[in-house]
PDB file of C-alpha atoms and ligand atoms in Angstrom:
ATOM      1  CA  UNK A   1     -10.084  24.611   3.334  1.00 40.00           C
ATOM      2  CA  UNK A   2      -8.279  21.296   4.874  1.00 44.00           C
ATOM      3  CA  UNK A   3      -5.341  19.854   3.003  1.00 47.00           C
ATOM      4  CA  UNK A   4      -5.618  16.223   2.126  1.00 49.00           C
ATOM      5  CA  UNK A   5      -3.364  15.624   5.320  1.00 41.00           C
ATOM      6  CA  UNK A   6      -5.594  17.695   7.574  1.00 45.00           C
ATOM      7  CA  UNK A   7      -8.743  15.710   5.923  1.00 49.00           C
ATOM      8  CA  UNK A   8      -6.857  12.308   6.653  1.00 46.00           C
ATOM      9  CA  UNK A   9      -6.478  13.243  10.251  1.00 41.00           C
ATOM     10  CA  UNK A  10     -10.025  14.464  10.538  1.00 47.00           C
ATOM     11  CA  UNK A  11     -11.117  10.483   8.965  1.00 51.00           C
ATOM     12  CA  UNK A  12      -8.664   9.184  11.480  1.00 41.00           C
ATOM     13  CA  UNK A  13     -10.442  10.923  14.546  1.00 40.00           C
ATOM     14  CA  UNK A  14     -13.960   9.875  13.487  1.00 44.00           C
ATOM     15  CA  UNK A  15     -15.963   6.737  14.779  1.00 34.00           C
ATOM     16  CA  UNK A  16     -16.664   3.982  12.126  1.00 38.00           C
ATOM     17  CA  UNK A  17     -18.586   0.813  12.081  1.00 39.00           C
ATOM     18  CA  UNK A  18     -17.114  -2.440  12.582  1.00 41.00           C
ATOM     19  CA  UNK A  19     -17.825  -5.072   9.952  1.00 40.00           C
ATOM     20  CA  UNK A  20     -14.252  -6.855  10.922  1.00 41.00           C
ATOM     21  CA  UNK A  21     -15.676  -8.975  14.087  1.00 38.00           C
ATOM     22  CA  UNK A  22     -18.061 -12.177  13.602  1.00 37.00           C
ATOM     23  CA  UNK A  23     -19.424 -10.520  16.712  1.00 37.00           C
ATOM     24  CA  UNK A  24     -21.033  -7.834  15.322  1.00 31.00           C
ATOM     25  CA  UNK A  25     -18.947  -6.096  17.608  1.00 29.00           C
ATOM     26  CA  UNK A  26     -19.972  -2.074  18.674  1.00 29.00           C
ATOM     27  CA  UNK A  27     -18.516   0.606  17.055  1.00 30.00           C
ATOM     28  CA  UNK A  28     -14.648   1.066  17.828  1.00 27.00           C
ATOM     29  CA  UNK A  29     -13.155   3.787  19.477  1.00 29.00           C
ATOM     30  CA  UNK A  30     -11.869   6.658  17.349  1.00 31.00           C
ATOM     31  CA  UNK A  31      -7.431   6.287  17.750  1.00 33.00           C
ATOM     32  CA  UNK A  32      -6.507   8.605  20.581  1.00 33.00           C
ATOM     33  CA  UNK A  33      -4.654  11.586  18.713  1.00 32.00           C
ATOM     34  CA  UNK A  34      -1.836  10.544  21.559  1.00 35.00           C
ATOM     35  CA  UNK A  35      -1.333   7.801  19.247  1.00 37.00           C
ATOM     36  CA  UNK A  36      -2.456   9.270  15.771  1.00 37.00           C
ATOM     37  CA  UNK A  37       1.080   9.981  14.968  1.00 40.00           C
ATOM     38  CA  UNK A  38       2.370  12.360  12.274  1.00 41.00           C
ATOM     39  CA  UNK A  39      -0.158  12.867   8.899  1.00 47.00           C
ATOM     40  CA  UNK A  40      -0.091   9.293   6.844  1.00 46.00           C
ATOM     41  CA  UNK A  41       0.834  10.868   3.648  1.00 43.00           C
ATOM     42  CA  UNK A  42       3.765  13.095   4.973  1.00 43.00           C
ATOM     43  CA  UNK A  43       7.328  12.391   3.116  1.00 37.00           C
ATOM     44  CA  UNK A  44       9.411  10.097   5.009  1.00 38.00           C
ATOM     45  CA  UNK A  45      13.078   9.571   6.083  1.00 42.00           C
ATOM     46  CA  UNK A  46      16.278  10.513   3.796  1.00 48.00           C
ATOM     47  CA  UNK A  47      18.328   8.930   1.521  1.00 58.00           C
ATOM     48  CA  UNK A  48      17.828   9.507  -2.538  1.00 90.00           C
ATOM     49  CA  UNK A  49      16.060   6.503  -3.091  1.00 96.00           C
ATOM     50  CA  UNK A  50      11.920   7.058  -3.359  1.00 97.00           C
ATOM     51  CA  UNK A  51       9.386   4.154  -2.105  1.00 98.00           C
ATOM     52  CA  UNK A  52       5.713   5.101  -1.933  1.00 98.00           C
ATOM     53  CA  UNK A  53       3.411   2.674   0.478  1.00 98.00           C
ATOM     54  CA  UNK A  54       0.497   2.098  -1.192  1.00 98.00           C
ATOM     55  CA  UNK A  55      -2.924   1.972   0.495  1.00 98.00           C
ATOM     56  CA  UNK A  56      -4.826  -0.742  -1.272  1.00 98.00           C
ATOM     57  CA  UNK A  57      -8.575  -0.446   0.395  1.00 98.00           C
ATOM     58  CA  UNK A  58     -11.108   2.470   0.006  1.00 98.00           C
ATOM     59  CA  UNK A  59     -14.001   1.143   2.144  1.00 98.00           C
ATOM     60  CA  UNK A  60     -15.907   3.239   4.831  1.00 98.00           C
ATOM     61  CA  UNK A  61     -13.998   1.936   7.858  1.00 97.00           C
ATOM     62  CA  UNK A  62     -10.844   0.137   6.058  1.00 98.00           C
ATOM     63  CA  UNK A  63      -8.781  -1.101   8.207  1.00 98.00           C
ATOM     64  CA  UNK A  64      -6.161  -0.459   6.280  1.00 98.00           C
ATOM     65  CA  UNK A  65      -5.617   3.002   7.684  1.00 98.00           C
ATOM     66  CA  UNK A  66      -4.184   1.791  10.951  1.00 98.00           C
ATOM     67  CA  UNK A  67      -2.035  -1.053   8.815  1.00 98.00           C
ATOM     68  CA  UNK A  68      -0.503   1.913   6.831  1.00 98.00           C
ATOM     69  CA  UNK A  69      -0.015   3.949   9.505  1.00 98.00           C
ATOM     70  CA  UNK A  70       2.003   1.704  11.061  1.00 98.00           C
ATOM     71  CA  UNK A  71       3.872   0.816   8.254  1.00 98.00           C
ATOM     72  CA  UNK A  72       4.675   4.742   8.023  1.00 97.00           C
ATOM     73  CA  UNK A  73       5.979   5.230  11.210  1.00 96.00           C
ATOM     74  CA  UNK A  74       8.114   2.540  11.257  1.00 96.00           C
ATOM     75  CA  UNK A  75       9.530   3.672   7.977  1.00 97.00           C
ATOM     76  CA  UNK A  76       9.982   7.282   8.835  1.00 92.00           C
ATOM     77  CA  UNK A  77      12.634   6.342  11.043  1.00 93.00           C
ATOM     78  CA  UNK A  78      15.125   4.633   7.887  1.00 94.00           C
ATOM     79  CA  UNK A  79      17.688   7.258   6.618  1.00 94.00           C
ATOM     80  CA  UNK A  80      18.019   5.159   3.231  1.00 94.00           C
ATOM     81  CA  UNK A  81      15.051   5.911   1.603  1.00 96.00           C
ATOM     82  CA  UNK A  82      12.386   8.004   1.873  1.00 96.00           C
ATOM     83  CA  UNK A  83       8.419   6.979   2.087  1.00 97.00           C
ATOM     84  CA  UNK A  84       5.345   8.759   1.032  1.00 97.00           C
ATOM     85  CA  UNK A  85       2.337   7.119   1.340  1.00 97.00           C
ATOM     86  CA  UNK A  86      -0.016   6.403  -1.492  1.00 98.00           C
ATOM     87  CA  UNK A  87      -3.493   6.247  -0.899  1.00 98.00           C
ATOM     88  CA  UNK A  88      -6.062   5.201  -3.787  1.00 98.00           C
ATOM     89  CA  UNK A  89      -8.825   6.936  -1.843  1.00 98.00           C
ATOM     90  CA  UNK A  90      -6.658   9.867  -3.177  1.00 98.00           C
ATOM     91  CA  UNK A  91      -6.790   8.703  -6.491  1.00 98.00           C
ATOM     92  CA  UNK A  92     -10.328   7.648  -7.377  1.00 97.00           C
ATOM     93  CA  UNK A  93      -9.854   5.619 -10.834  1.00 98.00           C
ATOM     94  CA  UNK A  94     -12.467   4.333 -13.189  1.00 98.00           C
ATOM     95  CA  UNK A  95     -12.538   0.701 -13.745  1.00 98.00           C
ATOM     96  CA  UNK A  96      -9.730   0.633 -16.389  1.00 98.00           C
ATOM     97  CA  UNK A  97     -10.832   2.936 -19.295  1.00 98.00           C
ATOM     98  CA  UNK A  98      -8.201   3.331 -21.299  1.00 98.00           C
ATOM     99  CA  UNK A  99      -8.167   2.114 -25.259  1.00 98.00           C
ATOM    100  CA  UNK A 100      -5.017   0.895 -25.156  1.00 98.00           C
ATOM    101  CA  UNK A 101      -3.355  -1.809 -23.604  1.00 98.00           C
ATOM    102  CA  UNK A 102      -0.464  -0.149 -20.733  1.00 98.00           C
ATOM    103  CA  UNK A 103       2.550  -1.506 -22.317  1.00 97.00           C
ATOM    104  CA  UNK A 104       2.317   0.420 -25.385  1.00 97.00           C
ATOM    105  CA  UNK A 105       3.090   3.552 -23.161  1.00 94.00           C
ATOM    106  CA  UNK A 106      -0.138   5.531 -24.964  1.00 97.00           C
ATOM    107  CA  UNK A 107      -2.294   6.745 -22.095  1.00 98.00           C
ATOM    108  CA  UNK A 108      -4.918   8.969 -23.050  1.00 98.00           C
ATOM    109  CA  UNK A 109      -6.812  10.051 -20.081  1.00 98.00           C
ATOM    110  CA  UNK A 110      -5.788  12.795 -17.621  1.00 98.00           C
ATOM    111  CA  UNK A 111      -6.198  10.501 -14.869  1.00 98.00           C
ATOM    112  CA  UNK A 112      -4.584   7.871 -16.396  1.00 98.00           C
ATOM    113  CA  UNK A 113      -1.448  10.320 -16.855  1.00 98.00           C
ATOM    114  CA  UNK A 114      -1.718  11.836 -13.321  1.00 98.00           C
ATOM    115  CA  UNK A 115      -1.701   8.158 -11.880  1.00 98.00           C
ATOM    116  CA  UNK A 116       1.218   7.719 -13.863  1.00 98.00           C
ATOM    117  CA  UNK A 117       3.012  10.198 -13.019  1.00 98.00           C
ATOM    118  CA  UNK A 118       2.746   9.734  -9.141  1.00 98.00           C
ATOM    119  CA  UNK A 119       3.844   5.720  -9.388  1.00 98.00           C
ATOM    120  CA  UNK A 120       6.548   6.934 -12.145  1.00 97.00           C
ATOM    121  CA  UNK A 121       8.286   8.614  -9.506  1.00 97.00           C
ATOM    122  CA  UNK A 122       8.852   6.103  -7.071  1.00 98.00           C
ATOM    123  CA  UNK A 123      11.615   3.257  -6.817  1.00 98.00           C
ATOM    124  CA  UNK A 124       9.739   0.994  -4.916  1.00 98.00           C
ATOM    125  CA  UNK A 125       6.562   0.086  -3.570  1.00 98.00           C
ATOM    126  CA  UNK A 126       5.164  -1.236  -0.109  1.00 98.00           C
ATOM    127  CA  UNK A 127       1.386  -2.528  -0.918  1.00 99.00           C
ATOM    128  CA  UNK A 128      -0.535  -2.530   1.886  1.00 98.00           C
ATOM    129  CA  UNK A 129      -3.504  -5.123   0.799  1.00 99.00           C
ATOM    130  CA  UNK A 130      -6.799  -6.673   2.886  1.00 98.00           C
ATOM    131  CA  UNK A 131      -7.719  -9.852   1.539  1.00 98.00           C
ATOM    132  CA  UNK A 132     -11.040 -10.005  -0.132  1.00 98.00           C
ATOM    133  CA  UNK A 133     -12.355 -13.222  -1.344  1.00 98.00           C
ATOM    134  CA  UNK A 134      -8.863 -15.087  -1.302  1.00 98.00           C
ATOM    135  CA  UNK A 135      -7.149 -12.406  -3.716  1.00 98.00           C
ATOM    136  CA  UNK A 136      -6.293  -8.737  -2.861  1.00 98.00           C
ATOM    137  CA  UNK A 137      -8.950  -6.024  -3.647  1.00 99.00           C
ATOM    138  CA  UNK A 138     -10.132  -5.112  -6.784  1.00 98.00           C
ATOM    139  CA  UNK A 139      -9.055  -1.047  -6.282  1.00 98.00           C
ATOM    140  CA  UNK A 140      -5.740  -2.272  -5.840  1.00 99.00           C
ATOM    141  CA  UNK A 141      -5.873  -4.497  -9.002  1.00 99.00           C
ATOM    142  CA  UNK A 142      -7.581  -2.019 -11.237  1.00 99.00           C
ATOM    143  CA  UNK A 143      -5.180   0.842  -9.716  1.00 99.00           C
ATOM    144  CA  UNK A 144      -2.034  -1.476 -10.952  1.00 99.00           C
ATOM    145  CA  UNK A 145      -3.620  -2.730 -14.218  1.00 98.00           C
ATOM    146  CA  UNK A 146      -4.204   1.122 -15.319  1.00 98.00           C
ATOM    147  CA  UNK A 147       0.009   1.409 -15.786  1.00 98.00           C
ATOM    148  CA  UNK A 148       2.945  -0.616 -17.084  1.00 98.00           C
ATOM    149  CA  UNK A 149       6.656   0.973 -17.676  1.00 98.00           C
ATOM    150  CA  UNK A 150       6.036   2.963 -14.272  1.00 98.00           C
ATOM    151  CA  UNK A 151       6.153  -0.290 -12.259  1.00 98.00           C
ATOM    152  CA  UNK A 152       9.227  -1.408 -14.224  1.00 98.00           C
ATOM    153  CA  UNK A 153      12.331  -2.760 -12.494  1.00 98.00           C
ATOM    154  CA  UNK A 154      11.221  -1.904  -8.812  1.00 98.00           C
ATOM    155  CA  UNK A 155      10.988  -3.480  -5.945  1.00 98.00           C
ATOM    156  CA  UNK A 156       7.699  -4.240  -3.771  1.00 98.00           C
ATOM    157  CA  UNK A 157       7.081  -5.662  -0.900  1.00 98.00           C
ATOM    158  CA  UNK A 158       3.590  -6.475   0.738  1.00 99.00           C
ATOM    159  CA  UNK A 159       2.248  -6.207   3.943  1.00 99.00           C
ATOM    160  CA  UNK A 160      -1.079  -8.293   4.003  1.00 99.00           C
ATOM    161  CA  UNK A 161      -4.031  -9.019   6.523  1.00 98.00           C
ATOM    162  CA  UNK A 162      -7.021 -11.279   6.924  1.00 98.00           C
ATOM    163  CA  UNK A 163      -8.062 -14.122   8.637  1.00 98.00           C
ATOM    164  CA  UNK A 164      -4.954 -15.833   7.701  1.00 98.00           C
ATOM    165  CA  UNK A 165      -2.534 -13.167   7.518  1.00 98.00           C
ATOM    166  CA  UNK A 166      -4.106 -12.176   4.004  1.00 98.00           C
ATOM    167  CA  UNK A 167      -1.075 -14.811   2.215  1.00 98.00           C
ATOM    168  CA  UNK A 168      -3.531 -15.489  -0.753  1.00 98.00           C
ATOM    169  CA  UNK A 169      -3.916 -11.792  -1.274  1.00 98.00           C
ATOM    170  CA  UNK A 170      -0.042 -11.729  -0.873  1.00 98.00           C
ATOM    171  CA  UNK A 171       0.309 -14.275  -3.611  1.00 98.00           C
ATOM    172  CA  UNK A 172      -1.458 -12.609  -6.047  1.00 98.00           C
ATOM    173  CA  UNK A 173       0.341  -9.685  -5.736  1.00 98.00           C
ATOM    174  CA  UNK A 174       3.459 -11.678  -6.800  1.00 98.00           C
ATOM    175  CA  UNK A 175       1.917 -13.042  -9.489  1.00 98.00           C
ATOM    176  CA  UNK A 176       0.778  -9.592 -10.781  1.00 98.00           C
ATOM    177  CA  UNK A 177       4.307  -8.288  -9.898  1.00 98.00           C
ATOM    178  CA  UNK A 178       5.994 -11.115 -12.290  1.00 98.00           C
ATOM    179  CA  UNK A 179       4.034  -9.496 -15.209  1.00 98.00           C
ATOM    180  CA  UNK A 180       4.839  -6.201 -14.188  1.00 98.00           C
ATOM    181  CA  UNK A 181       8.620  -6.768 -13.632  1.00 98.00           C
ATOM    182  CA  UNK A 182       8.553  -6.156 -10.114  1.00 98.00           C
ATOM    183  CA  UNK A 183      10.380  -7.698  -8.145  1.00 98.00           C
ATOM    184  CA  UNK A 184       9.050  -8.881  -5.224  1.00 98.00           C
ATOM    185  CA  UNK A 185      10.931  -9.523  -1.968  1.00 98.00           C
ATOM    186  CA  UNK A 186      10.882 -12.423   0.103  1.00 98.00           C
ATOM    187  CA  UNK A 187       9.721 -11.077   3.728  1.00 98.00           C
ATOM    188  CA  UNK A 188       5.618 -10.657   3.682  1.00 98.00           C
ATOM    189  CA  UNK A 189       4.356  -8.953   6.382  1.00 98.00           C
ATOM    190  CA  UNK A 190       1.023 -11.236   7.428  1.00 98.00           C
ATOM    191  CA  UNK A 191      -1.185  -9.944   9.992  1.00 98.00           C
ATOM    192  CA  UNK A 192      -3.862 -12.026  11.113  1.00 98.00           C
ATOM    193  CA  UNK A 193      -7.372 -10.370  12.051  1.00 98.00           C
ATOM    194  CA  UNK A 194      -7.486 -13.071  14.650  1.00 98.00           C
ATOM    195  CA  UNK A 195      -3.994 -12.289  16.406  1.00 98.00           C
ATOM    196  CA  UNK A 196      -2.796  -8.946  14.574  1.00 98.00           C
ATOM    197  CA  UNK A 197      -5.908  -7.034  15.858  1.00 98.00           C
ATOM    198  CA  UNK A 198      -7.976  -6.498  19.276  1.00 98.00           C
ATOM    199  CA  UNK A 199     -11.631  -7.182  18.327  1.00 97.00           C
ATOM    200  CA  UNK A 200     -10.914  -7.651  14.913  1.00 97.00           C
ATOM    201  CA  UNK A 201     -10.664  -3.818  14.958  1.00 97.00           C
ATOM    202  CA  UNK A 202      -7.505  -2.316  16.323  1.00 98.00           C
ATOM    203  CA  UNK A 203      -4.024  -2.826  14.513  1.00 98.00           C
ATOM    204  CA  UNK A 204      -1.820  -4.652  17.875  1.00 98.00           C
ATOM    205  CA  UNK A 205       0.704  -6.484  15.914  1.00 98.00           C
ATOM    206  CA  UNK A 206       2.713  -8.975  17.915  1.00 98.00           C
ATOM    207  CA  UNK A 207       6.124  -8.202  17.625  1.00 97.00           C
ATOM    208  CA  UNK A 208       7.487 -10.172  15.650  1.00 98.00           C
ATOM    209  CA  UNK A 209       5.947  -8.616  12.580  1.00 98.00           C
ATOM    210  CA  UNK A 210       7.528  -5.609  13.787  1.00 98.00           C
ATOM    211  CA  UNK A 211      10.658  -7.508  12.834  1.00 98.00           C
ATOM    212  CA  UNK A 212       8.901  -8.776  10.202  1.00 98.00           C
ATOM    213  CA  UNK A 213       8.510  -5.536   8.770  1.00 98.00           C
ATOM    214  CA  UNK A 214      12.133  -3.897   9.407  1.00 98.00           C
ATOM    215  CA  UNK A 215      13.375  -7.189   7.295  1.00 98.00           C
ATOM    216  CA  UNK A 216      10.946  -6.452   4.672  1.00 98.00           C
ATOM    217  CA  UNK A 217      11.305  -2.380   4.267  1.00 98.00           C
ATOM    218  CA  UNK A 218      15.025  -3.177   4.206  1.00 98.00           C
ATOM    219  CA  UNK A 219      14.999  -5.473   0.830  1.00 98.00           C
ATOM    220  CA  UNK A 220      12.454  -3.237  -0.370  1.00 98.00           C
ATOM    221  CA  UNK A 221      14.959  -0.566  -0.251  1.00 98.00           C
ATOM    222  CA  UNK A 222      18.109  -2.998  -1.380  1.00 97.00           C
ATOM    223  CA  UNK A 223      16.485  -4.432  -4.310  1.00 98.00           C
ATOM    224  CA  UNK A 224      15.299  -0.672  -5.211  1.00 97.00           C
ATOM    225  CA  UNK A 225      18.693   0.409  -5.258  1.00 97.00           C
ATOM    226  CA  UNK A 226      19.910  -2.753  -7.050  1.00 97.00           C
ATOM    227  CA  UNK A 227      17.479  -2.177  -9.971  1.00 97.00           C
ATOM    228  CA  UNK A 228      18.574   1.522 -10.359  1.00 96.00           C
ATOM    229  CA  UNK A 229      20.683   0.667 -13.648  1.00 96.00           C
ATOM    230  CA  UNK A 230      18.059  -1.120 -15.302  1.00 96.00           C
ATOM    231  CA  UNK A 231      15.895   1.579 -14.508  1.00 96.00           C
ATOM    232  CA  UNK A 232      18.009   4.116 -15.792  1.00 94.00           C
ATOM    233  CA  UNK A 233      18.700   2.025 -19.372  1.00 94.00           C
ATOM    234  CA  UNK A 234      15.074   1.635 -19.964  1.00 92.00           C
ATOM    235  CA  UNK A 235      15.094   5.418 -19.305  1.00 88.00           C
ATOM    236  CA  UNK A 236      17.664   6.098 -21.458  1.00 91.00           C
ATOM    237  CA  UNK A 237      16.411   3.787 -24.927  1.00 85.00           C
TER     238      UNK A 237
HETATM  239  C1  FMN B   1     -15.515  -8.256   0.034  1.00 79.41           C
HETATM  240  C2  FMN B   1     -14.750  -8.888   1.174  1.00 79.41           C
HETATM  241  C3  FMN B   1     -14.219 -10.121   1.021  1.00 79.41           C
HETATM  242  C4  FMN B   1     -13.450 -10.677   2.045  1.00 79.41           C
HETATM  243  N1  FMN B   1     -12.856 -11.881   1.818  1.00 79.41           N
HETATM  244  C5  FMN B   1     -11.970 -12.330   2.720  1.00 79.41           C
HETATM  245  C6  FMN B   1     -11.190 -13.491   2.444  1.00 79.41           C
HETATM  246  O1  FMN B   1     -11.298 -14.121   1.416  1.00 79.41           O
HETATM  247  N2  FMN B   1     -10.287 -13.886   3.366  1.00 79.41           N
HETATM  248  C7  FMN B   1     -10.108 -13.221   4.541  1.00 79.41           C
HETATM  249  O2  FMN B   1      -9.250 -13.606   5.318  1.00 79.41           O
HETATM  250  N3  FMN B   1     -10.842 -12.123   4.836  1.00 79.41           N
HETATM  251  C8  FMN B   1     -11.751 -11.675   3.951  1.00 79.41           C
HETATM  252  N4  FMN B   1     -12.484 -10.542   4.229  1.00 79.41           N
HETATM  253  C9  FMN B   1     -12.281  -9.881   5.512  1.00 79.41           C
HETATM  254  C10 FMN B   1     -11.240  -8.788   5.341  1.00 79.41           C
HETATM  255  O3  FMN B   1      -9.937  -9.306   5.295  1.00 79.41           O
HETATM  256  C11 FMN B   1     -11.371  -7.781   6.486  1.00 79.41           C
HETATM  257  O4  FMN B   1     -12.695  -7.270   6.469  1.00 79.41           O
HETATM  258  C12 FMN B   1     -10.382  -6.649   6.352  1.00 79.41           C
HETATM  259  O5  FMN B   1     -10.596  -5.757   7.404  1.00 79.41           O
HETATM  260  C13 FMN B   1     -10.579  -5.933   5.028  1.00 79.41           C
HETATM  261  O6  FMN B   1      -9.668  -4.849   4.909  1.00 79.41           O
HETATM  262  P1  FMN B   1     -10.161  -3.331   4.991  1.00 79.41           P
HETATM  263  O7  FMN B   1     -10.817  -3.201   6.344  1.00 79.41           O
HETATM  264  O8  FMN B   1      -8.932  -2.503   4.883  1.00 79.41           O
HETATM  265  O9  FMN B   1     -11.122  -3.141   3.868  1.00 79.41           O
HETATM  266  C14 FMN B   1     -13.271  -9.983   3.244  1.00 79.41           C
HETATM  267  C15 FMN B   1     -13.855  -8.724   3.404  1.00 79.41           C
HETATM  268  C16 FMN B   1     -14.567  -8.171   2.372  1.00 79.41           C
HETATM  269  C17 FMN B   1     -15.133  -6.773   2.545  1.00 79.41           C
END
């Protein structure tokens, strides 16, 4: 039986609609496995510091895939931290079913308390979001609503896209991070579906955002660092 990294290959390789382009544009063509690139949830890099990217959509044909993807390979090549990718495809949650609120720490599902323990385990985050309806998406939102001490004193970062870079989506997320006591870093990677993507369907990001991205996984990984101690005295009370 395929692995899950096998089976994310496999859903790399295969041909998907393309409800991205006003156009109505033909199917796209499947990523040549010249530039598939290593398995997307593969550990990354060295270092002792642990940030997970986290995929934010689940839709048939998310483009999403390619965004994280990218993000992954760039961050492969850092030696201070290392990178796993998250992807909530992986981790099909209910809408939030749990009786109590997070912050009381009192999770009673298994799935709540597998979710948990993945995000627990990471000192940073990278969320990869699309922008639906000027906000990010709700799998992302419910995903992040379902836990509270586990996003604690991290860092996170976002790398957004939509018709206009997916900033709203970005926004939110730093709203929901202030709750959360995230801290969010400056950079935001914004791709634009317009400028970001050929036919609204393949990730070619201009090069800047390369940059753009190298500025951002770097304070992702600074700030991680730099909240260490707090993380370690909320461990310790
Ligand atoms: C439900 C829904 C709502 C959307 N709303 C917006 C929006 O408010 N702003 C925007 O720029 N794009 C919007 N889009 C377009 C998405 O940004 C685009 O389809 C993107 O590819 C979605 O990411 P995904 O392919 O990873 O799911 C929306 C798409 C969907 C499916």
């Amino acid at each position: 039986m395929p692995g899950r990294a096998e089976a994310k290959e496999a859903e790399m390789t295969a041909t998907t609609s393309n409800p991205n382009s006003p156009a109505a544009l033909p199917d796209y063509a499947p990523v040549p496995p010249s530039a598939q690139g290593p398995a997307l949830n593969e550990v990354r890099g060295g270092g002792d510091l642990h940030i997970a990217v986290i995929l934010g959509s689940t839709r048939p044909g998310r483009l999403g895939e390619q965004v994280a993807r990218w993000v992954i390979e760039h961050a492969r090549h850092r030696t201070d931290a290392e990178f796993d990718l998250v992807d909530l495809v992986d981790y099909p949650l209910p809408h939030l079913d749990e009786p109590l609120p997070p912050n009381m720490g009192a999770y009673q599902n298994a799935h709540t308390q597998e979710w948990a323990a993945v995000i627990g385990r990471y000192d940073g985050f990278v969320f990869v979001t699309p922008e639906y309806n000027h906000s990010t998406s709700g799998v992302l939102k419910n995903a992040i609503d379902y836990l509270y001490a586990e996003w604690n004193n991290k860092a996170m970062g976002v790398v957004s896209y939509g018709a206009a870079g997916g900033a709203r989506a970005a926004e939110h997320l730093r709203l929901i991070a202030g709750e959360l006591q995230m801290a969010d870093v400056r950079t935001n990677v914004a791709l634009s579906l317009f400028t970001d993507f050929k036919d609204f369907s393949e990730l070619a990001p201009a090069a800047y955002q390369t940059q753009a991205l190298e500025t951002m996984l770097g304070q992702v990984i600074a700030w991680s660092q730099a909240l260490a101690p707090l993380r370690q005295a909320a461990q310790a009370s």
